[in-house]
């Protein structure tokens, strides 16, 4: 599938008007110096007093209407309250204001027609400006007037000022940009900051049980332990000691999140038949009382009494059996980092326990400016529209910008800050279409659509430089890769201590416990799946929710799934890496075959100098690497990396490969398609298997040199080693090295086409392939 020639997937450098035209590098000039300043007219409606009664009942149900030209915002109404308190803020974008007067009107809610109580009118030219960090403007009492300007009974407390999006009233304000959104949907369009739950690894070391009481005492019990934490269920193997005192000594690992609401439930079960188990006892352990450890030192084990539940007339009764007990070692592991992201794109690598955290090395600031050229994501009232918002994730802090309603070129101009503890981390910024503007959150209802995402690795950024770029938003569809628009970002990574940051490059990537007491690959995969489920479930219960589909897209939940396209891309990456070695091999072959005699003669001279003066070998190698590094400085990347369609093999992927990538797990495709794909995977796996087998064969041949699997070959090699040792003892090393070097670099007329004797000997050595079935 060819990429359309007009689609531009490149990164573009921009020159936005940041911080209201102030110096972008100086953070003191503006709190929002990485975004373009947006002017807003703010109206804070605080309260009213002495409102006249309008109903026949002698009371009033007041609310306030704030009018600015065609835009109208209203507060909630209070029933039968002449002294209502609203404390609501309204924000009108200056770009959309077409009137010169602001009207604030108090009305009485009525069944047929709302009654006019009174109002206050402001001339926009008279409204004061507020520049943070100035304190908020104090609200004042204003006398209500009728439409002619005559004073009426009642007063309204207001504050009106011009400000920017840096104003603390901005996030919670009603926005004129979203005037069409209903009251229920307002919570879903505001900007918010979320925190991931604090995650721990819970290690349950099941050692043994004592004095179990099986119902059938005539058979040997087949006992195992089932551990349950929330929706996580793990089982030990069946104990090899088939007695009433079984032994396991097996570790079970869970992911637990604070606050610890659910206890760990352990049940000892006897497998009495196929798919038939009998409960021998259980116990519940609240995690609040579980020991926490920061290193690999063993903690004390404990005995826990098992309780047995019995059924009496259909009701569950608890029968406590103090005779049966279980011996376990349970701890919350604070020395690990709980992986909830793909390890390639981790934004945080700190251990769980706060005591083990090191000081931060700097600050990351991101200005989410705007997007342009967004694709229509849905139809509303018969026309295409997009309601876009951004989500950024770094460390345990997630941020969500406000939703810009009905715009293909939204302008957010919101700035966020994160502490940085490791430069080798990645911030992910995703753009989504909001499908919940009408409020409500049906589990089977609309899902927010993905528009694309950007990843920026902090170690690729220069410190204290402001990067302003438009990043392409690319999404892979079953029909191929599609550019959904561009997002405009301003990014600055400020380093507080260069020494600390440089020191980080000498430290292990993950906390020490991952290396001292490592977890298996399958354990890490399972635990990462559990961690992402916990994070997505917790954030989807926030208000407003950060929905499951968004969290999973940001955390790259499906990155481990099989994909023909990804496999092809990884193969090409390997070939690209090996390309340098292959190029060096070709260059050396040209030297040996005297393609350029002058270069070969110079190599001979350099070789002689290095052999006669071996102390120059290492300095020459490092000097050569230094010169290459300096030479390549001319081509160093100026821009941060971005999604590359060619590297991902997304621009020419076959439609069937994409259909396979978007297939569900387990598959729902027809049998003939599955058979074709299965055969294709088998052919690829066969090629991979051959390559891995060839590598194993070479290693086994090296082992065969001295393993006496081929007695004649090993005896020849042993005799050769003895002769070589004698020759090397009596001959100076330089002479041997010079003779070997000149032999390797000899002229083609002294060469044969056939492989050399050492290569022939090595290829004849036995490998273990003949033992394979």
XYZ file of C-alpha atoms in Angstrom:
773
model
C 0.000 0.000 0.000
C 1.765 3.155 -1.198
C 1.841 6.287 0.876
C 0.010 9.207 -0.742
C 2.664 11.628 -2.033
C 0.983 14.690 -0.480
C 1.028 13.335 3.104
C 3.780 14.966 5.126
C 4.855 12.874 8.134
C 7.810 15.082 9.074
C 8.505 17.221 12.142
C 8.303 20.982 11.620
C 10.058 23.673 13.610
C 7.851 26.678 14.431
C 8.271 30.146 15.900
C 5.183 30.818 18.056
C 4.628 34.033 20.042
C 5.335 32.517 23.475
C 4.668 34.152 26.828
C 3.032 37.202 25.319
C 6.208 38.096 23.432
C 8.470 37.981 26.462
C 11.871 36.282 26.390
C 11.176 32.552 26.135
C 14.261 31.522 28.056
C 13.490 33.648 31.125
C 10.956 31.884 33.329
C 10.628 34.863 35.679
C 8.774 37.010 33.158
C 5.642 34.870 33.054
C 4.245 31.828 34.757
C 2.996 30.665 31.357
C 6.083 31.455 29.269
C 5.886 28.329 27.044
C 2.455 29.076 25.590
C 0.794 31.899 23.713
C -1.137 34.191 26.030
C -4.915 34.080 25.600
C -6.984 36.960 26.961
C -10.205 36.206 28.859
C -12.848 38.346 30.504
C -13.536 36.757 33.890
C -16.769 37.288 35.832
C -16.961 35.829 39.341
C -20.575 35.775 40.609
C -20.321 35.383 44.398
C -23.696 36.028 46.084
C -26.742 38.272 46.323
C -28.778 39.803 49.155
C -32.068 41.595 49.764
C -33.606 40.209 46.580
C -37.297 41.170 46.181
C -39.980 38.458 46.095
C -41.454 37.834 42.658
C -43.707 34.799 43.211
C -47.256 34.813 44.525
C -45.856 32.778 47.403
C -43.774 35.784 48.442
C -40.403 34.136 47.658
C -37.952 34.016 44.755
C -35.869 31.255 43.083
C -32.880 33.327 41.935
C -30.162 32.568 39.388
C -27.732 34.805 37.496
C -27.374 35.132 33.734
C -24.048 36.532 32.419
C -24.419 37.904 28.868
C -21.653 38.905 26.468
C -23.026 39.526 22.991
C -24.346 36.175 21.716
C -22.791 34.202 24.580
C -24.785 33.497 27.708
C -23.758 31.635 30.867
C -26.090 30.873 33.791
C -25.539 29.871 37.408
C -27.562 27.189 39.176
C -30.781 28.437 40.801
C -31.749 28.332 44.495
C -35.334 27.695 45.515
C -36.963 30.230 47.856
C -33.690 31.885 48.850
C -33.356 35.714 48.913
C -29.640 35.389 49.944
C -28.166 32.880 47.469
C -24.406 32.092 47.244
C -23.158 30.819 43.875
C -19.405 31.550 43.754
C -19.213 30.612 40.056
C -16.717 31.959 37.497
C -17.446 32.658 33.820
C -14.687 33.148 31.226
C -15.276 34.781 27.827
C -12.532 34.464 25.217
C -11.440 37.898 23.970
C -11.024 36.523 20.419
C -14.766 35.817 20.241
C -16.100 38.958 21.964
C -18.081 41.162 19.585
C -19.872 43.371 22.146
C -18.634 46.368 24.157
C -20.862 45.822 27.213
C -21.142 42.989 29.746
C -24.560 42.323 31.301
C -25.013 40.437 34.586
C -28.744 39.837 35.204
C -30.466 38.289 38.230
C -33.609 36.352 37.321
C -36.307 34.465 39.166
C -36.869 30.888 37.954
C -40.493 30.377 36.962
C -42.507 27.625 35.274
C -43.657 29.644 32.254
C -41.320 32.625 31.965
C -38.438 33.677 34.226
C -38.920 37.098 35.849
C -36.337 39.889 35.606
C -35.157 40.971 39.085
C -32.352 43.374 38.169
C -28.934 43.625 36.615
C -25.500 45.264 36.446
C -23.886 46.515 33.211
C -20.092 46.926 32.675
C -18.263 48.795 29.929
C -15.419 46.534 28.774
C -13.059 49.507 28.456
C -13.408 50.111 32.212
C -12.622 46.506 33.282
C -9.253 46.230 35.113
C -6.460 43.810 34.117
C -5.006 41.249 36.493
C -1.507 39.815 35.987
C -0.500 36.902 38.254
C 1.222 36.672 40.699
C -0.984 39.637 41.746
C -3.594 38.548 44.280
C -7.115 37.786 43.011
C -9.405 40.754 42.533
C -11.675 41.313 45.562
C -15.410 41.084 44.692
C -17.623 44.114 45.383
C -21.327 44.727 46.038
C -23.227 46.270 43.124
C -26.763 47.707 43.363
C -29.159 46.055 40.946
C -30.732 48.290 38.313
C -33.581 47.900 35.837
C -33.140 48.017 32.063
C -33.275 51.844 32.086
C -30.568 52.118 34.741
C -32.832 53.017 37.689
C -31.766 51.439 41.012
C -33.831 48.566 42.345
C -33.960 46.620 45.571
C -31.234 43.990 45.984
C -27.437 43.775 45.621
C -25.105 41.424 43.786
C -21.475 40.684 44.765
C -19.227 40.432 41.681
C -15.644 40.629 40.484
C -14.906 41.374 36.806
C -11.383 41.452 35.347
C -9.277 40.782 32.262
C -6.820 37.906 32.657
C -5.084 35.066 30.815
C -5.218 31.279 31.010
C -2.572 31.523 33.771
C -5.319 32.758 36.127
C -6.151 30.265 38.901
C -9.857 30.752 38.121
C -9.336 29.390 34.583
C -9.599 25.594 35.149
C -12.939 25.686 37.000
C -14.544 28.484 34.985
C -17.498 28.124 32.612
C -16.084 28.904 29.133
C -17.853 30.726 26.340
C -15.999 28.371 23.927
C -18.119 25.535 25.343
C -21.414 27.385 25.616
C -23.244 24.578 23.789
C -22.255 21.933 26.354
C -24.958 20.963 28.847
C -24.475 21.153 32.617
C -23.797 17.399 32.953
C -21.090 17.488 30.311
C -19.219 20.487 31.751
C -17.216 18.286 34.137
C -15.995 16.256 31.138
C -14.484 19.228 29.286
C -12.437 20.894 32.036
C -8.681 20.517 32.423
C -7.628 18.214 35.257
C -4.561 16.692 36.890
C -4.679 13.003 37.912
C -2.268 10.920 39.966
C -1.689 7.215 39.339
C -2.308 5.057 42.422
C 0.823 4.068 44.353
C 1.604 0.480 43.343
C 3.483 -2.207 45.310
C 4.604 -5.717 44.492
C 3.207 -8.119 47.089
C 5.340 -11.247 47.584
C 3.601 -14.245 49.178
C 6.071 -17.027 49.992
C 3.932 -20.092 50.790
C 6.173 -22.406 52.841
C 4.064 -25.206 54.365
C 0.800 -26.159 56.068
C 0.248 -28.266 59.160
C -2.442 -30.597 60.470
C -4.843 -30.323 57.543
C -8.110 -32.237 57.945
C -9.292 -33.713 54.616
C -12.820 -35.138 54.496
C -11.656 -38.408 52.952
C -8.873 -39.745 55.170
C -8.383 -42.930 53.089
C -6.592 -41.173 50.189
C -3.390 -39.159 49.895
C -4.340 -35.469 49.677
C -3.224 -33.426 46.631
C -3.024 -30.004 48.217
C -2.324 -26.597 46.692
C -2.810 -22.998 47.879
C -4.961 -20.474 45.991
C -4.235 -16.803 46.706
C -6.677 -14.055 45.684
C -6.170 -10.283 45.729
C -9.013 -8.362 44.086
C -9.364 -9.888 40.604
C -5.871 -11.452 40.712
C -5.820 -15.197 41.398
C -2.628 -17.284 41.646
C -2.106 -20.916 42.632
C 0.890 -22.865 43.873
C 1.721 -26.236 42.347
C 0.268 -29.328 44.035
C 2.554 -30.243 46.920
C 4.876 -33.164 46.186
C 4.526 -34.340 49.819
C 1.044 -35.894 49.741
C 0.427 -35.728 53.479
C -1.587 -33.582 55.877
C 1.614 -31.512 56.357
C 2.361 -30.429 52.748
C 5.427 -28.381 51.695
C 5.630 -25.838 48.829
C 8.183 -23.057 49.451
C 6.844 -21.184 46.419
C 6.633 -17.448 45.684
C 3.447 -15.816 44.378
C 3.653 -12.180 43.200
C 0.774 -9.678 43.086
C 0.325 -5.973 42.371
C -1.319 -4.085 45.247
C -2.379 -0.431 45.192
C -2.824 2.090 47.986
C -5.155 2.570 49.759
C -5.237 -1.161 50.567
C -8.981 -1.786 50.471
C -9.072 -5.519 49.690
C -7.491 -8.211 51.887
C -5.339 -11.060 50.600
C -7.443 -14.249 50.752
C -5.572 -17.578 50.962
C -7.392 -20.889 50.653
C -5.857 -24.356 50.995
C -7.590 -26.748 48.603
C -7.445 -30.485 47.983
C -7.815 -31.730 44.397
C -10.131 -34.701 44.960
C -10.848 -35.284 41.255
C -10.696 -33.695 37.795
C -12.093 -30.130 38.097
C -13.190 -30.923 41.647
C -11.602 -29.253 44.668
C -12.355 -29.412 48.352
C -11.674 -26.432 50.639
C -9.551 -27.408 53.652
C -9.301 -23.916 55.163
C -8.810 -20.249 54.400
C -7.553 -17.026 55.951
C -7.811 -13.332 55.126
C -4.847 -10.980 55.640
C -5.365 -7.167 55.545
C -2.437 -5.591 53.667
C -2.227 -2.642 56.093
C -0.511 -4.951 58.585
C 1.877 -6.653 56.143
C 5.629 -5.999 56.559
C 7.350 -3.729 54.029
C 10.926 -4.394 52.981
C 13.317 -2.145 51.088
C 16.073 -4.667 50.232
C 16.586 -8.396 49.720
C 17.062 -9.255 53.423
C 14.744 -12.026 54.553
C 11.815 -11.031 56.754
C 10.355 -13.208 59.494
C 7.834 -15.860 58.514
C 4.558 -16.300 60.395
C 1.997 -19.007 61.061
C -1.619 -18.176 60.208
C -4.635 -20.098 61.504
C -6.940 -21.522 58.846
C -10.713 -21.147 59.148
C -13.096 -23.614 57.542
C -16.552 -22.621 56.282
C -19.257 -25.238 56.506
C -22.782 -25.148 55.106
C -25.613 -25.502 57.622
C -29.147 -25.468 56.163
C -28.026 -23.424 53.147
C -26.252 -20.771 55.236
C -22.497 -20.357 55.445
C -21.250 -20.794 59.013
C -17.679 -20.177 60.051
C -16.061 -23.014 61.943
C -12.634 -22.076 63.312
C -10.106 -24.900 63.179
C -7.109 -23.837 65.216
C -5.494 -27.221 64.572
C -4.881 -26.367 60.869
C -2.455 -23.588 60.071
C -0.285 -22.309 57.235
C 3.290 -21.033 57.345
C 4.050 -18.046 55.095
C 6.344 -15.103 54.553
C 4.398 -12.098 53.217
C 5.844 -8.670 52.395
C 5.226 -5.572 50.324
C 8.300 -5.019 48.163
C 9.384 -1.357 48.294
C 12.694 -1.868 46.465
C 11.192 -2.635 43.048
C 9.719 -0.268 40.487
C 6.250 -1.510 39.560
C 6.235 -1.458 35.764
C 2.915 -0.258 34.352
C 4.296 1.077 31.057
C 6.193 -0.544 28.221
C 9.832 -0.695 29.376
C 10.886 1.028 26.127
C 8.778 4.105 26.924
C 8.981 4.298 30.746
C 8.421 7.736 32.247
C 9.404 6.716 35.783
C 11.954 4.219 37.096
C 11.922 4.965 40.826
C 11.355 2.255 43.449
C 8.006 2.170 45.252
C 9.395 3.108 48.698
C 9.854 6.878 49.034
C 12.873 6.376 51.335
C 14.862 5.043 48.354
C 14.161 8.000 46.058
C 17.069 10.185 45.046
C 16.810 13.954 44.596
C 15.283 15.256 41.377
C 17.735 16.298 38.659
C 15.567 18.856 36.917
C 12.184 20.026 35.696
C 10.283 19.250 32.508
C 7.889 21.920 31.244
C 5.495 21.290 28.364
C 3.340 23.912 26.693
C 0.457 22.298 24.781
C -0.187 25.076 22.285
C -2.596 23.944 19.583
C -3.414 21.440 16.883
C -4.217 21.976 13.245
C -5.640 19.984 10.384
C -7.447 17.534 12.682
C -9.536 14.897 10.935
C -13.327 14.936 11.458
C -14.008 12.290 14.133
C -17.836 12.204 14.233
C -20.969 13.785 12.867
C -23.231 16.015 14.930
C -26.468 17.457 13.561
C -25.527 16.222 10.095
C -22.062 17.839 9.940
C -18.556 16.575 10.672
C -16.943 17.766 13.899
C -14.122 17.114 16.397
C -14.033 17.955 20.131
C -10.326 17.537 20.896
C -8.423 17.364 24.169
C -4.882 16.278 25.112
C -3.614 13.914 27.791
C 0.039 13.981 28.881
C 1.639 11.345 31.111
C 4.977 11.516 32.876
C 5.784 9.702 36.121
C 2.669 9.242 38.221
C 1.165 12.569 37.082
C -1.367 12.625 34.259
C -2.727 15.915 32.920
C -5.749 16.501 30.752
C -6.356 19.771 28.910
C -9.798 21.251 28.496
C -11.835 20.091 25.513
C -12.093 22.611 22.675
C -15.581 22.074 21.293
C -16.256 21.754 17.555
C -12.885 22.803 16.144
C -10.371 21.259 13.726
C -7.759 23.827 14.853
C -8.103 23.858 18.662
C -5.946 26.191 20.743
C -5.291 24.986 24.290
C -2.248 27.039 25.350
C -1.919 25.189 28.648
C 1.392 24.647 30.411
C 2.343 21.829 32.782
C 5.398 20.978 34.870
C 6.899 17.698 36.086
C 9.843 16.871 38.323
C 12.482 14.746 36.562
C 14.427 12.025 38.393
C 16.038 10.298 35.403
C 16.837 11.791 31.974
C 16.443 8.413 30.204
C 12.654 8.583 30.416
C 9.858 9.393 27.970
C 6.872 11.740 28.157
C 3.804 10.658 26.166
C 1.238 13.178 24.882
C -1.958 11.887 23.274
C -4.784 13.709 21.499
C -8.362 12.386 21.759
C -11.854 13.224 20.592
C -14.320 13.737 23.467
C -17.512 11.707 22.998
C -19.022 12.558 26.410
C -20.088 16.182 26.040
C -23.651 15.359 27.017
C -22.552 13.897 30.357
C -23.355 10.405 31.538
C -21.009 7.458 31.326
C -22.641 4.265 30.091
C -20.260 1.287 30.319
C -21.284 0.204 26.837
C -21.642 3.733 25.483
C -19.424 5.906 23.298
C -15.659 5.653 23.639
C -13.299 8.611 23.225
C -11.484 8.190 19.883
C -7.711 8.397 19.539
C -6.344 11.065 17.211
C -2.665 10.262 17.741
C 0.203 10.556 20.185
C 3.739 11.872 20.524
C 6.611 10.508 22.576
C 9.616 12.644 23.572
C 12.686 11.092 25.219
C 14.165 13.602 27.644
C 17.760 12.486 27.055
C 17.464 13.679 23.418
C 16.729 17.270 24.587
C 19.371 19.895 25.262
C 18.923 21.524 28.665
C 17.399 25.014 28.930
C 16.470 25.082 25.251
C 12.856 25.727 24.252
C 11.815 23.278 21.524
C 8.835 24.483 19.482
C 7.696 21.949 16.896
C 4.615 20.661 15.143
C 4.493 16.884 15.536
C 2.498 14.712 13.115
C -0.339 12.788 14.759
C -0.203 9.335 13.195
C -2.654 6.503 13.770
C -2.489 3.054 12.239
C -5.883 1.956 10.887
C -6.799 -1.365 9.283
C -6.609 0.552 5.978
C -3.058 1.808 6.691
C -1.282 4.664 8.419
C -3.143 7.957 8.468
C -2.081 11.448 9.483
C -4.849 12.809 11.719
C -3.377 16.310 12.030
C -0.496 17.995 13.813
C 0.018 18.991 17.432
C 2.043 22.060 18.306
C 4.180 21.750 21.465
C 6.749 23.823 23.327
C 9.089 21.738 25.500
C 11.867 22.750 27.915
C 13.998 20.454 30.061
C 15.761 22.411 32.810
C 18.557 20.702 34.709
C 19.081 21.674 38.374
C 22.384 19.798 38.771
C 24.502 18.775 35.788
C 26.741 16.629 38.022
C 23.757 14.643 39.351
C 22.407 14.177 35.831
C 25.758 12.931 34.491
C 26.014 10.610 37.518
C 22.655 9.043 36.521
C 24.295 7.677 33.355
C 26.526 5.459 35.527
C 23.575 4.028 37.500
C 21.484 0.938 36.663
C 18.265 1.817 34.838
C 15.987 -0.005 37.307
C 16.256 -0.089 41.127
C 18.807 -2.435 42.690
C 16.269 -5.120 43.674
C 15.562 -5.881 39.996
C 19.153 -7.115 39.677
C 19.775 -8.548 43.179
C 16.535 -10.530 43.306
C 15.250 -10.493 39.683
C 11.730 -11.404 38.607
C 11.220 -13.745 35.657
C 10.139 -12.418 32.257
C 6.756 -14.171 32.520
C 6.259 -12.738 36.043
C 7.024 -9.222 34.789
C 4.595 -9.617 31.860
C 1.804 -10.818 34.124
C 2.501 -8.135 36.766
C 2.613 -5.370 34.163
C -0.787 -6.483 32.864
C -2.195 -6.358 36.419
C -0.618 -2.929 37.065
C -2.114 -1.404 33.898
C -5.533 -2.839 34.810
C -5.345 -1.286 38.298
C -4.228 2.120 36.956
C -6.898 2.219 34.237
C -9.633 1.105 36.662
C -8.630 3.703 39.291
C -8.368 6.599 36.817
C -11.672 5.658 35.169
C -13.306 6.081 38.594
C -11.960 9.641 39.010
C -14.239 12.633 38.462
C -14.248 13.397 35.581
C -13.026 9.930 34.553
C -9.868 9.357 32.543
C -11.332 6.483 30.608
C -9.944 2.986 30.184
C -9.370 3.290 26.425
C -7.276 6.442 26.970
C -5.131 4.985 29.767
C -4.484 1.783 27.775
C -3.496 3.751 24.642
C -1.133 5.970 26.656
C 0.437 2.949 28.415
C 0.915 0.991 25.126
C -0.999 -1.990 26.460
C -1.009 -3.860 23.115
C 2.685 -3.363 22.293
C 3.576 -7.002 23.092
C 0.993 -8.483 20.679
C 2.174 -10.215 17.511
C 2.332 -8.025 14.424
C 3.816 -8.935 11.052
C 4.540 -5.248 10.439
C 6.367 -4.845 13.756
C 8.367 -8.035 13.204
C 9.440 -6.794 9.774
C 10.390 -3.399 11.234
C 12.478 -5.026 13.979
C 14.260 -7.209 11.408
C 15.131 -4.102 9.364
C 16.379 -2.402 12.552
C 18.723 -5.332 13.212
C 19.986 -5.172 9.634
C 20.546 -1.429 9.992
C 22.581 -1.974 13.177
C 24.592 -4.773 11.566
C 25.045 -2.619 8.473
C 27.938 -0.772 10.153
C 29.760 -4.025 10.953
C 29.105 -5.331 7.446
C 30.475 -2.075 5.971
C 33.636 -2.420 8.094
C 33.988 -6.037 6.948
C 33.683 -4.986 3.294
C 36.229 -2.199 3.827
C 38.706 -4.645 5.395
C 38.126 -7.131 2.555
C 38.975 -4.371 0.057
C 42.184 -3.686 2.025
C 43.102 -7.392 1.954
C 42.323 -7.729 -1.775
C 44.439 -4.614 -2.608
C 41.585 -2.768 -4.365
C 43.355 0.499 -3.473
C 47.105 -0.289 -3.128
C 47.960 3.093 -1.511
C 45.414 2.574 1.306
C 46.621 -1.025 1.822
C 50.275 0.107 2.053
C 49.283 2.796 4.609
C 47.443 0.121 6.642
C 50.613 -2.042 6.509
C 52.669 0.862 7.899
C 50.081 1.615 10.647
C 49.953 -2.098 11.494
C 53.768 -2.277 11.823
C 53.880 0.810 14.081
C 51.172 -0.607 16.372
C 52.854 -4.020 16.610
C 56.339 -2.599 17.294
C 54.917 -0.110 19.785
C 51.942 -1.994 21.312
C 51.474 0.694 23.955
C 50.079 2.890 21.127
C 47.199 0.493 20.263
C 44.647 1.649 22.849
C 45.475 5.395 22.559
C 45.106 5.098 18.759
C 41.739 3.326 19.039
C 40.357 5.967 21.437
C 41.805 8.833 19.382
C 40.175 7.349 16.278
C 36.793 7.134 18.066
C 37.219 10.730 19.297
C 37.884 11.962 15.746
C 34.860 10.042 14.393
C 32.653 11.539 17.153
C 33.856 15.073 16.356
C 33.345 14.454 12.619
C 29.742 13.318 13.140
C 28.944 16.390 15.318
C 28.211 18.254 12.071
C 25.204 15.976 11.500
C 23.878 15.814 15.061
C 20.052 15.856 15.248
C 18.664 19.338 15.873
C 15.080 18.225 16.557
C 13.665 15.716 19.043
C 12.681 12.368 17.504
C 9.097 11.747 16.367
C 6.946 8.896 15.076
C 8.631 7.539 11.930
C 6.299 5.764 9.511
C 9.146 4.343 7.416
C 10.989 2.919 10.440
C 7.707 1.371 11.666
C 7.013 -0.150 8.198
C 3.605 1.534 8.456
C 3.718 3.366 5.121
C 3.862 0.207 2.970
C 2.251 -2.464 5.154
C 0.080 -5.020 3.335
C -3.682 -4.670 4.101
C -3.873 -8.270 5.337
C -0.972 -7.679 7.755
C -2.820 -4.654 9.168
C -6.053 -6.626 9.434
C -4.140 -9.254 11.412
C -2.673 -6.590 13.716
C -6.141 -5.182 14.478
C -7.696 -8.604 14.985
C -9.025 -9.313 18.468
C -7.431 -11.801 20.857
C -8.649 -14.524 20.577
C -9.285 -14.111 16.865
C -12.726 -13.734 15.261
C -11.664 -14.170 11.614
C -12.921 -17.023 9.367
C -10.960 -20.349 9.387
C -9.424 -19.982 5.899
C -7.937 -16.555 6.831
C -6.604 -17.955 10.125
C -5.058 -20.929 8.259
C -3.290 -18.600 5.812
C -1.979 -16.425 8.652
C -0.920 -19.423 10.672
C 1.066 -20.773 7.709
C 2.687 -17.371 7.229
C 3.685 -17.160 10.900
C 5.081 -20.697 10.669
C 7.244 -19.712 7.686
C 8.596 -16.632 9.498
C 9.101 -18.575 12.722
C 10.921 -21.225 10.663
C 13.364 -18.638 9.332
C 13.926 -17.224 12.835
C 14.383 -20.757 14.158
C 17.029 -21.436 11.490
C 18.985 -18.282 12.373
C 18.862 -19.032 16.109
C 19.853 -22.653 15.381
C 22.845 -21.503 13.302
C 24.042 -19.251 16.144
C 23.682 -22.146 18.611
C 25.608 -24.433 16.232
C 28.602 -22.062 16.110
C 28.686 -21.878 19.923
C 28.508 -25.678 20.257
C 31.393 -26.064 17.778
C 33.536 -23.859 20.019
C 32.646 -26.109 22.961
C 33.520 -29.191 20.879
C 37.132 -28.021 20.498
C 37.997 -29.399 23.955
C 35.007 -31.563 24.870
C 36.331 -34.764 23.110
C 32.970 -35.278 21.338
C 35.114 -35.786 18.223
C 38.244 -37.414 19.717
C 40.339 -36.918 16.563
C 39.400 -33.240 16.195
C 40.045 -32.533 19.889
C 43.387 -34.390 19.819
C 44.439 -32.350 16.751
C 43.397 -29.114 18.540
C 45.196 -30.119 21.768
C 48.427 -30.928 19.846
C 48.092 -27.630 17.957
C 47.691 -25.761 21.272
C 50.837 -27.441 22.670
C 52.890 -26.564 19.571
C 51.474 -23.018 19.530
C 52.402 -22.574 23.200
C 56.001 -23.723 22.550
C 56.357 -21.470 19.471
C 54.883 -18.463 21.307
C 57.207 -19.058 24.286
C 60.357 -18.976 22.143
C 59.262 -16.442 19.511
C 58.720 -12.739 20.349
C 55.040 -11.767 20.200
C 55.761 -8.947 17.727
C 57.202 -11.406 15.190
C 54.127 -13.666 15.422
C 51.777 -10.668 15.113
C 53.671 -9.232 12.111
C 53.707 -12.600 10.293
C 49.964 -13.120 11.001
C 49.078 -9.578 9.900
C 51.098 -9.771 6.672
C 49.546 -13.187 5.933
C 46.014 -11.769 6.366
C 46.857 -8.694 4.237
C 48.724 -10.697 1.531
C 48.231 -9.847 -2.161
C 45.414 -11.626 -4.108
C 47.953 -13.502 -6.267
C 49.004 -15.411 -3.098
C 45.403 -16.278 -2.185
C 43.246 -19.310 -3.016
C 39.511 -19.313 -3.594
C 39.019 -22.224 -1.215
C 38.315 -21.644 2.501
C 41.361 -21.671 4.810
C 42.429 -24.684 6.916
C 41.197 -23.214 10.290
C 37.751 -22.465 8.776
C 37.531 -25.981 7.289
C 38.540 -27.502 10.635
C 35.974 -25.410 12.548
C 33.142 -26.282 10.156
C 33.872 -29.993 10.589
C 33.494 -29.868 14.366
C 30.378 -31.611 15.721
C 27.427 -29.659 17.093
C 24.424 -31.005 18.977
C 22.162 -30.785 15.952
C 22.467 -34.536 15.472
C 20.869 -35.032 18.914
C 17.791 -33.017 17.936
C 14.529 -34.820 17.230
